[in-house]
Amino acid sequence: MSRQRGSVKEIIKGKKYKISFYIGLDANGKRKYHIETIECKNKAEAQKYLSKKLVEFDTGKLPLDESNIIVRDYLDK
């Protein structure tokens, strides 16, 4: 059995969930996580959403927040 890559935490019972998963290291070596709060009916639905986001991340289709990108990295693109 493979290890779980992300987490789903219930914030408001049956309404809001927080999903998070590891996306790598920043320029300073600090760990970065994708964290999102979603509204759905149950934890199974939130888990499906997390799986969808993990597939998007693995295929490079998930837009990551680059507001803290340094100029050197921006110019290298």
Short mmCIF file of C-alpha atoms in Angstrom, two decimals:
data_model
loop_
_atom_site.label_atom_id
_atom_site.label_comp_id
_atom_site.label_asym_id
_atom_site.label_seq_id
_atom_site.Cartn_x
_atom_site.Cartn_y
_atom_site.Cartn_z
CA MET A 1 0.00 0.00 0.00
CA SER A 2 1.38 3.42 -0.91
CA ARG A 3 1.80 6.31 1.47
CA GLN A 4 -0.76 9.12 1.48
CA ARG A 5 0.60 12.30 -0.15
CA GLY A 6 -1.79 14.91 1.21
CA SER A 7 -4.23 15.55 4.00
CA VAL A 8 -7.88 16.44 4.40
CA LYS A 9 -9.02 18.11 7.62
CA GLU A 10 -12.59 18.94 8.52
CA ILE A 11 -13.05 22.60 9.51
CA ILE A 12 -16.85 22.86 9.72
CA LYS A 13 -18.64 19.53 10.05
CA GLY A 14 -20.05 18.47 6.69
CA LYS A 15 -19.33 21.85 5.07
CA LYS A 16 -15.70 22.99 4.89
CA TYR A 17 -12.48 21.05 4.56
CA LYS A 18 -8.84 22.03 4.30
CA ILE A 19 -6.64 20.13 1.86
CA SER A 20 -2.87 20.35 1.83
CA PHE A 21 0.06 18.63 0.15
CA TYR A 22 3.81 19.11 -0.19
CA ILE A 23 4.99 20.88 -3.37
CA GLY A 24 8.73 21.21 -2.81
CA LEU A 25 11.32 23.60 -1.44
CA ASP A 26 11.57 27.34 -1.95
CA ALA A 27 14.80 29.20 -2.75
CA ASN A 28 15.72 29.31 0.95
CA GLY A 29 15.26 25.58 1.46
CA LYS A 30 11.96 25.91 3.34
CA ARG A 31 9.22 23.39 2.66
CA LYS A 32 6.27 24.67 0.63
CA TYR A 33 2.74 23.30 0.76
CA HIS A 34 -0.35 23.84 -1.37
CA ILE A 35 -3.16 24.64 1.09
CA GLU A 36 -6.75 25.22 0.07
CA THR A 37 -10.07 25.48 1.91
CA ILE A 38 -12.99 23.99 0.02
CA GLU A 39 -16.72 23.54 0.55
CA CYS A 40 -18.14 20.08 -0.01
CA LYS A 41 -20.68 17.68 1.48
CA ASN A 42 -18.40 15.06 3.04
CA LYS A 43 -14.80 13.95 3.54
CA ALA A 44 -14.94 11.51 0.62
CA GLU A 45 -15.76 14.38 -1.74
CA ALA A 46 -12.88 16.41 -0.30
CA GLN A 47 -10.55 13.43 -0.79
CA LYS A 48 -11.58 13.22 -4.46
CA TYR A 49 -10.81 16.93 -4.85
CA LEU A 50 -7.39 16.40 -3.26
CA SER A 51 -6.69 13.53 -5.66
CA LYS A 52 -7.63 15.75 -8.60
CA LYS A 53 -5.26 18.50 -7.38
CA LEU A 54 -2.43 15.98 -6.92
CA VAL A 55 -2.86 14.81 -10.52
CA GLU A 56 -2.80 18.45 -11.69
CA PHE A 57 0.39 19.03 -9.70
CA ASP A 58 2.04 15.87 -11.04
CA THR A 59 1.26 16.82 -14.65
CA GLY A 60 2.35 20.45 -14.20
CA LYS A 61 -1.12 21.91 -14.72
CA LEU A 62 -1.59 23.27 -11.18
CA PRO A 63 -0.77 26.99 -11.11
CA LEU A 64 1.43 27.61 -8.08
CA ASP A 65 1.62 30.90 -6.21
CA GLU A 66 4.73 32.68 -7.46
CA SER A 67 4.28 35.91 -5.55
CA ASN A 68 7.44 35.21 -3.54
CA ILE A 69 9.62 34.29 -6.51
CA ILE A 70 13.04 35.93 -6.65
CA VAL A 71 14.10 37.97 -9.68
CA ARG A 72 16.81 35.51 -10.76
CA ASP A 73 14.29 32.65 -10.92
CA TYR A 74 11.77 34.82 -12.78
CA LEU A 75 14.34 35.81 -15.40
CA ASP A 76 15.44 32.19 -15.87
CA LYS A 77 11.94 31.29 -17.08
#
